Amino acid sequence: MSAPTDQPFSFPIVPRYAEIDQQGVVFNGHYLTWFDEACTAFLDRLTVDYAGLIDLGFDFKVVHSEIDYLASVRWRDAVRVAVVCEQIGTTSFTVAFTVLRTGAGDGEQIAVRGRNTYVVVSTADWAKRAIPDPFRAALASCVRPAGRSQ
């Protein structure tokens, strides 16, 4: 675990052959998997990462997802998923994702934007709980308003 920085976090992705559909682009459902992988890596850099949250007796689950498709991602594109925490509530937090692609001879462009809202639950009974203070502080250390996830 390392402390958050002022730099936005981004997670590199290599589009795998199996993620490409018959149109030659990444199949839409795979972006949710990429968001999950990027969120886990994002949390790994906080002072309370996912494993630490579990150790405290808490977990979280996705309760809402949004995805806007702006450009296609193709096999062999260079891809990164920029991640920011946009909002922290009493029991939930929202993480925004921006998928940026660079194809052969292209500059980097936004391909997909999305966000997930997560609700914190107890590992004892899976009931909704307030975000524990150490996790809230870790998330608060890197909150950025909407639209700054690159």
Coordinates of N, CA and C in Angstrom, one line a residue:
M1 N 0.8 -1.2 0.0 CA 0.0 0.0 0.0 C 0.9 1.2 0.0
S2 N 0.5 2.2 -0.8 CA 1.3 3.4 -0.8 C 0.2 4.6 -0.7
A3 N 0.7 5.7 -0.3 CA -0.1 6.8 -0.1 C -0.6 7.4 -1.4
P4 N -1.8 7.9 -1.5 CA -2.3 8.5 -2.7 C -1.5 9.7 -3.1
T5 N -1.5 10.0 -4.4 CA -0.8 11.2 -4.9 C -1.8 12.1 -5.5
D6 N -1.2 13.3 -5.9 CA -2.1 14.3 -6.6 C -2.3 13.9 -8.0
Q7 N -1.6 12.9 -8.5 CA -1.8 12.4 -9.9 C -3.0 11.5 -10.0
P8 N -3.8 11.6 -11.0 CA -4.9 10.7 -11.2 C -4.3 9.3 -11.4
F9 N -5.0 8.3 -11.0 CA -4.6 6.9 -11.1 C -5.0 6.4 -12.4
S10 N -4.2 5.6 -13.1 CA -4.6 4.9 -14.3 C -4.1 3.5 -14.3
F11 N -4.8 2.6 -14.9 CA -4.5 1.2 -14.9 C -4.4 0.7 -16.3
P12 N -3.3 0.1 -16.7 CA -3.1 -0.3 -18.1 C -3.9 -1.6 -18.4
I13 N -4.4 -1.7 -19.6 CA -5.2 -2.8 -20.0 C -4.6 -3.2 -21.4
V14 N -4.5 -4.5 -21.5 CA -4.1 -5.1 -22.9 C -5.4 -5.8 -23.3
P15 N -6.1 -5.3 -24.3 CA -7.2 -6.0 -24.8 C -6.8 -7.4 -25.3
R16 N -7.5 -8.4 -24.7 CA -7.2 -9.8 -25.1 C -8.0 -10.2 -26.3
Y17 N -7.4 -11.1 -27.0 CA -8.1 -11.6 -28.2 C -9.5 -12.1 -27.9
A18 N -9.7 -12.8 -26.8 CA -11.0 -13.3 -26.4 C -12.0 -12.2 -26.0
E19 N -11.6 -11.0 -25.8 CA -12.5 -9.9 -25.5 C -13.0 -9.2 -26.8
I20 N -12.5 -9.6 -27.9 CA -12.9 -9.0 -29.2 C -14.1 -9.7 -29.8
D21 N -15.1 -9.0 -30.3 CA -16.3 -9.6 -30.9 C -16.1 -9.7 -32.4
Q22 N -17.2 -10.1 -33.1 CA -17.1 -10.3 -34.5 C -17.0 -9.0 -35.3
Q23 N -17.3 -7.9 -34.6 CA -17.1 -6.6 -35.3 C -15.6 -6.1 -35.2
G24 N -14.8 -6.8 -34.5 CA -13.4 -6.5 -34.3 C -13.1 -5.5 -33.2
V25 N -14.1 -5.3 -32.3 CA -13.9 -4.4 -31.2 C -14.1 -5.1 -29.9
V26 N -13.7 -4.5 -28.8 CA -13.9 -5.1 -27.5 C -15.4 -5.1 -27.2
F27 N -15.9 -6.3 -26.9 CA -17.3 -6.5 -26.6 C -17.7 -5.7 -25.4
N28 N -18.9 -5.1 -25.4 CA -19.3 -4.1 -24.4 C -19.2 -4.6 -23.0
G29 N -19.6 -5.8 -22.7 CA -19.6 -6.3 -21.4 C -18.3 -6.4 -20.7
H30 N -17.2 -6.4 -21.5 CA -15.9 -6.5 -20.9 C -15.4 -5.2 -20.2
Y31 N -16.1 -4.1 -20.5 CA -15.7 -2.9 -19.8 C -16.0 -2.9 -18.3
L32 N -17.1 -3.6 -17.9 CA -17.4 -3.7 -16.5 C -16.3 -4.5 -15.8
T33 N -15.7 -5.6 -16.4 CA -14.6 -6.3 -15.9 C -13.4 -5.4 -15.7
W34 N -13.1 -4.6 -16.8 CA -12.0 -3.7 -16.7 C -12.2 -2.7 -15.6
F35 N -13.4 -2.2 -15.4 CA -13.7 -1.2 -14.3 C -13.4 -1.9 -12.9
D36 N -13.8 -3.2 -12.8 CA -13.6 -3.9 -11.5 C -12.1 -4.1 -11.3
E37 N -11.3 -4.4 -12.3 CA -9.9 -4.6 -12.2 C -9.2 -3.3 -11.8
A38 N -9.6 -2.2 -12.5 CA -9.1 -0.9 -12.3 C -9.4 -0.4 -10.9
C39 N -10.6 -0.6 -10.4 CA -11.0 -0.2 -9.1 C -10.2 -0.9 -8.0
T40 N -10.0 -2.2 -8.2 CA -9.2 -3.0 -7.2 C -7.7 -2.4 -7.2
A41 N -7.2 -2.1 -8.3 CA -5.8 -1.6 -8.4 C -5.8 -0.2 -7.7
F42 N -6.8 0.6 -8.0 CA -6.9 2.0 -7.4 C -7.0 1.9 -5.9
L43 N -7.8 1.0 -5.4 CA -7.8 0.8 -3.9 C -6.5 0.3 -3.3
D44 N -5.8 -0.5 -4.1 CA -4.5 -1.0 -3.6 C -3.5 0.1 -3.2
R45 N -3.7 1.2 -3.8 CA -2.8 2.3 -3.5 C -3.2 3.2 -2.3
L46 N -4.3 2.9 -1.8 CA -4.8 3.6 -0.6 C -4.3 3.1 0.7
T47 N -4.4 3.8 1.8 CA -3.9 3.3 3.1 C -4.8 2.2 3.6
V48 N -6.0 2.1 3.2 CA -6.9 1.0 3.5 C -7.3 0.4 2.2
D49 N -6.7 -0.7 1.8 CA -7.0 -1.3 0.5 C -8.1 -2.3 0.7
Y50 N -8.4 -3.1 -0.4 CA -9.5 -4.0 -0.3 C -9.3 -5.1 0.8
A51 N -8.1 -5.7 0.8 CA -7.8 -6.7 1.8 C -8.0 -6.1 3.2
G52 N -7.5 -4.9 3.4 CA -7.6 -4.2 4.7 C -9.1 -3.9 5.1
L53 N -9.9 -3.6 4.1 CA -11.3 -3.4 4.4 C -12.0 -4.7 4.8
I54 N -11.6 -5.8 4.2 CA -12.1 -7.2 4.6 C -11.7 -7.5 6.0
D55 N -10.4 -7.2 6.3 CA -9.9 -7.4 7.7 C -10.7 -6.6 8.7
L56 N -11.2 -5.5 8.3 CA -12.1 -4.7 9.3 C -13.5 -5.2 9.4
G57 N -13.8 -6.2 8.6 CA -15.2 -6.8 8.6 C -16.2 -6.2 7.7
F58 N -15.6 -5.5 6.6 CA -16.5 -4.8 5.6 C -16.1 -5.3 4.2
D59 N -17.1 -5.1 3.3 CA -16.9 -5.4 1.9 C -17.8 -4.3 1.2
F60 N -17.8 -4.4 -0.1 CA -18.7 -3.5 -0.8 C -19.2 -4.2 -2.1
K61 N -20.3 -3.7 -2.6 CA -20.9 -4.3 -3.8 C -21.4 -3.2 -4.7
V62 N -21.3 -3.5 -6.0 CA -21.9 -2.6 -7.0 C -23.4 -2.5 -6.9
V63 N -23.9 -1.3 -6.8 CA -25.4 -1.2 -6.9 C -25.9 -0.4 -8.1
H64 N -24.9 0.2 -8.8 CA -25.3 1.0 -10.0 C -24.1 1.1 -10.9
S65 N -24.3 0.9 -12.2 CA -23.2 1.1 -13.2 C -23.8 1.9 -14.3
E66 N -23.0 2.8 -14.9 CA -23.3 3.6 -16.1 C -22.1 3.4 -17.0
I67 N -22.4 3.3 -18.3 CA -21.3 3.2 -19.3 C -21.8 4.0 -20.5
D68 N -20.9 4.9 -21.0 CA -21.1 5.7 -22.2 C -20.0 5.3 -23.2
Y69 N -20.4 4.8 -24.4 CA -19.4 4.3 -25.4 C -19.2 5.5 -26.4
L70 N -18.0 5.9 -26.5 CA -17.7 7.0 -27.4 C -16.8 6.7 -28.6
A71 N -16.0 5.6 -28.5 CA -15.2 5.2 -29.6 C -14.8 3.7 -29.3
S72 N -14.5 3.0 -30.4 CA -14.2 1.6 -30.3 C -12.8 1.3 -29.8
V73 N -12.7 0.3 -29.0 CA -11.3 -0.2 -28.7 C -11.1 -1.5 -29.4
R74 N -10.0 -1.6 -30.1 CA -9.7 -2.8 -30.9 C -8.5 -3.5 -30.3
W75 N -8.4 -4.8 -30.8 CA -7.3 -5.6 -30.3 C -6.0 -4.9 -30.7
R76 N -5.0 -5.0 -29.8 CA -3.7 -4.4 -29.9 C -3.7 -2.9 -29.7
D77 N -4.8 -2.2 -29.4 CA -4.8 -0.8 -28.9 C -4.0 -0.8 -27.6
A78 N -3.4 0.3 -27.4 CA -2.8 0.6 -26.0 C -4.0 1.3 -25.2
V79 N -4.3 0.7 -24.1 CA -5.4 1.2 -23.3 C -5.0 1.4 -21.9
R80 N -5.6 2.4 -21.3 CA -5.5 2.6 -19.9 C -6.9 3.1 -19.3
V81 N -7.1 2.7 -18.1 CA -8.4 3.1 -17.5 C -8.0 4.1 -16.3
A82 N -8.4 5.3 -16.5 CA -8.2 6.4 -15.5 C -9.3 6.2 -14.5
V83 N -9.0 6.3 -13.2 CA -9.9 6.1 -12.1 C -9.8 7.2 -11.1
V84 N -11.0 7.7 -10.7 CA -11.1 8.7 -9.6 C -12.3 8.3 -8.7
C85 N -12.2 8.6 -7.4 CA -13.4 8.6 -6.6 C -14.1 9.9 -6.7
E86 N -15.3 9.9 -7.1 CA -16.1 11.1 -7.4 C -16.9 11.6 -6.2
Q87 N -17.4 10.6 -5.4 CA -18.3 11.0 -4.4 C -18.3 10.0 -3.3
I88 N -18.5 10.5 -2.0 CA -18.5 9.6 -0.9 C -19.8 10.0 -0.1
G89 N -20.7 9.0 0.1 CA -21.9 9.2 0.9 C -21.7 8.6 2.3
T90 N -22.9 8.3 2.9 CA -22.9 7.7 4.2 C -22.5 6.2 4.1
T91 N -23.1 5.5 3.2 CA -22.9 4.1 3.1 C -22.4 3.7 1.7
S92 N -22.3 4.7 0.8 CA -21.9 4.4 -0.6 C -20.8 5.4 -1.1
F93 N -20.1 5.0 -2.1 CA -19.1 5.8 -2.8 C -19.2 5.5 -4.3
T94 N -18.9 6.5 -5.1 CA -18.9 6.4 -6.5 C -17.5 6.6 -7.1
V95 N -17.2 5.7 -8.0 CA -15.9 5.7 -8.7 C -16.1 5.9 -10.2
A96 N -15.4 6.8 -10.8 CA -15.6 7.1 -12.2 C -14.4 6.5 -13.0
F97 N -14.7 6.0 -14.2 CA -13.7 5.4 -15.0 C -13.7 6.0 -16.4
T98 N -12.5 6.3 -16.9 CA -12.4 6.8 -18.3 C -11.4 5.8 -19.0
V99 N -11.9 5.2 -20.0 CA -11.1 4.2 -20.8 C -10.5 5.1 -22.0
L100 N -9.2 5.1 -22.0 CA -8.4 5.9 -23.0 C -7.7 4.9 -23.9
R101 N -7.8 5.1 -25.2 CA -7.2 4.2 -26.2 C -6.2 4.9 -27.1
T102 N -5.2 4.2 -27.5 CA -4.3 4.7 -28.5 C -4.1 3.6 -29.5
G103 N -4.6 3.8 -30.8 CA -4.4 2.8 -31.8 C -3.1 3.1 -32.6
A104 N -2.8 2.3 -33.5 CA -1.6 2.5 -34.4 C -1.8 3.8 -35.1
G105 N -0.8 4.7 -34.9 CA -0.8 6.0 -35.6 C -1.8 7.0 -35.0
D106 N -2.5 6.7 -34.0 CA -3.5 7.6 -33.4 C -3.0 8.2 -32.1
G107 N -3.5 9.4 -31.8 CA -3.3 9.9 -30.5 C -4.3 9.3 -29.5
E108 N -4.0 9.5 -28.2 CA -4.9 9.0 -27.2 C -6.3 9.7 -27.3
Q109 N -7.3 8.8 -27.2 CA -8.7 9.4 -27.2 C -9.5 8.6 -26.2
I110 N -10.6 9.3 -25.7 CA -11.5 8.7 -24.8 C -12.4 7.8 -25.6
A111 N -12.4 6.5 -25.1 CA -13.3 5.5 -25.8 C -14.5 5.3 -25.0
V112 N -14.4 5.2 -23.7 CA -15.6 4.8 -22.8 C -15.5 5.6 -21.5
R113 N -16.6 6.1 -21.0 CA -16.7 6.7 -19.7 C -17.7 5.9 -18.9
G114 N -17.5 5.7 -17.6 CA -18.4 5.0 -16.8 C -18.2 5.3 -15.4
R115 N -19.1 4.8 -14.6 CA -19.0 5.0 -13.1 C -19.8 3.8 -12.5
N116 N -19.3 3.5 -11.3 CA -19.9 2.5 -10.5 C -20.2 3.1 -9.1
T117 N -21.4 2.9 -8.6 CA -21.7 3.2 -7.2 C -21.6 1.9 -6.4
Y118 N -20.9 2.0 -5.3 CA -20.7 0.8 -4.4 C -21.3 1.1 -3.1
V119 N -21.9 0.1 -2.4 CA -22.4 0.2 -1.1 C -21.6 -0.7 -0.2
V120 N -21.2 -0.2 1.0 CA -20.5 -0.9 1.9 C -21.4 -1.8 2.7
V121 N -21.0 -3.0 2.9 CA -21.7 -4.0 3.7 C -20.8 -4.7 4.7
S122 N -21.5 -5.3 5.7 CA -20.8 -6.0 6.8 C -20.5 -7.4 6.2
T123 N -19.3 -8.0 6.5 CA -19.1 -9.4 6.1 C -19.8 -10.4 7.0
A124 N -20.2 -9.9 8.1 CA -20.9 -10.8 9.1 C -22.3 -11.1 8.6
D125 N -23.1 -10.1 8.1 CA -24.5 -10.4 7.7 C -24.8 -9.8 6.3
W126 N -23.9 -9.2 5.6 CA -24.0 -8.6 4.3 C -25.1 -7.5 4.3
A127 N -25.3 -6.9 5.4 CA -26.2 -5.7 5.5 C -25.5 -4.5 5.3
K128 N -26.1 -3.5 4.7 CA -25.5 -2.2 4.5 C -25.0 -1.5 5.7
R129 N -23.8 -0.9 5.7 CA -23.2 -0.3 6.8 C -22.6 1.1 6.4
A130 N -22.4 1.9 7.4 CA -21.7 3.2 7.1 C -20.3 2.9 6.7
I131 N -19.8 3.7 5.8 CA -18.4 3.5 5.4 C -17.5 3.7 6.7
P132 N -16.7 2.7 7.0 CA -15.8 2.8 8.2 C -14.8 4.0 8.0
D133 N -14.6 4.6 9.1 CA -13.8 5.8 9.1 C -12.4 5.7 8.4
P134 N -11.6 4.6 8.7 CA -10.3 4.5 8.0 C -10.5 4.5 6.4
F135 N -11.5 3.8 6.0 CA -11.8 3.6 4.5 C -12.3 5.0 4.0
R136 N -13.2 5.7 4.7 CA -13.7 7.0 4.3 C -12.5 8.0 4.2
A137 N -11.6 8.0 5.1 CA -10.4 8.9 5.1 C -9.6 8.6 3.9
A138 N -9.4 7.3 3.6 CA -8.6 6.9 2.4 C -9.2 7.3 1.1
L139 N -10.5 7.1 1.0 CA -11.2 7.6 -0.2 C -11.2 9.1 -0.3
A140 N -11.4 9.8 0.8 CA -11.5 11.2 0.8 C -10.1 11.8 0.4
S141 N -9.1 11.1 0.6 CA -7.7 11.6 0.2 C -7.5 11.8 -1.3
C142 N -8.4 11.2 -2.0 CA -8.2 11.2 -3.5 C -9.5 11.5 -4.3
V143 N -10.5 12.1 -3.6 CA -11.7 12.5 -4.3 C -11.4 13.6 -5.3
R144 N -12.0 13.4 -6.5 CA -11.9 14.5 -7.5 C -13.3 14.6 -8.1
P145 N -13.7 15.9 -8.4 CA -15.0 16.1 -8.9 C -15.2 15.4 -10.3
A146 N -16.5 15.2 -10.7 CA -16.8 14.5 -11.9 C -16.0 15.3 -13.1
G147 N -15.6 14.5 -14.1 CA -15.0 15.1 -15.2 C -13.5 15.2 -15.2
R148 N -12.9 14.8 -14.0 CA -11.4 15.0 -13.9 C -10.7 13.6 -13.8
S149 N -11.3 12.6 -14.4 CA -10.7 11.2 -14.3 C -9.6 10.9 -15.2
Q150 N -9.1 11.8 -16.0 CA -8.0 11.5 -16.9 C -6.7 11.8 -16.2

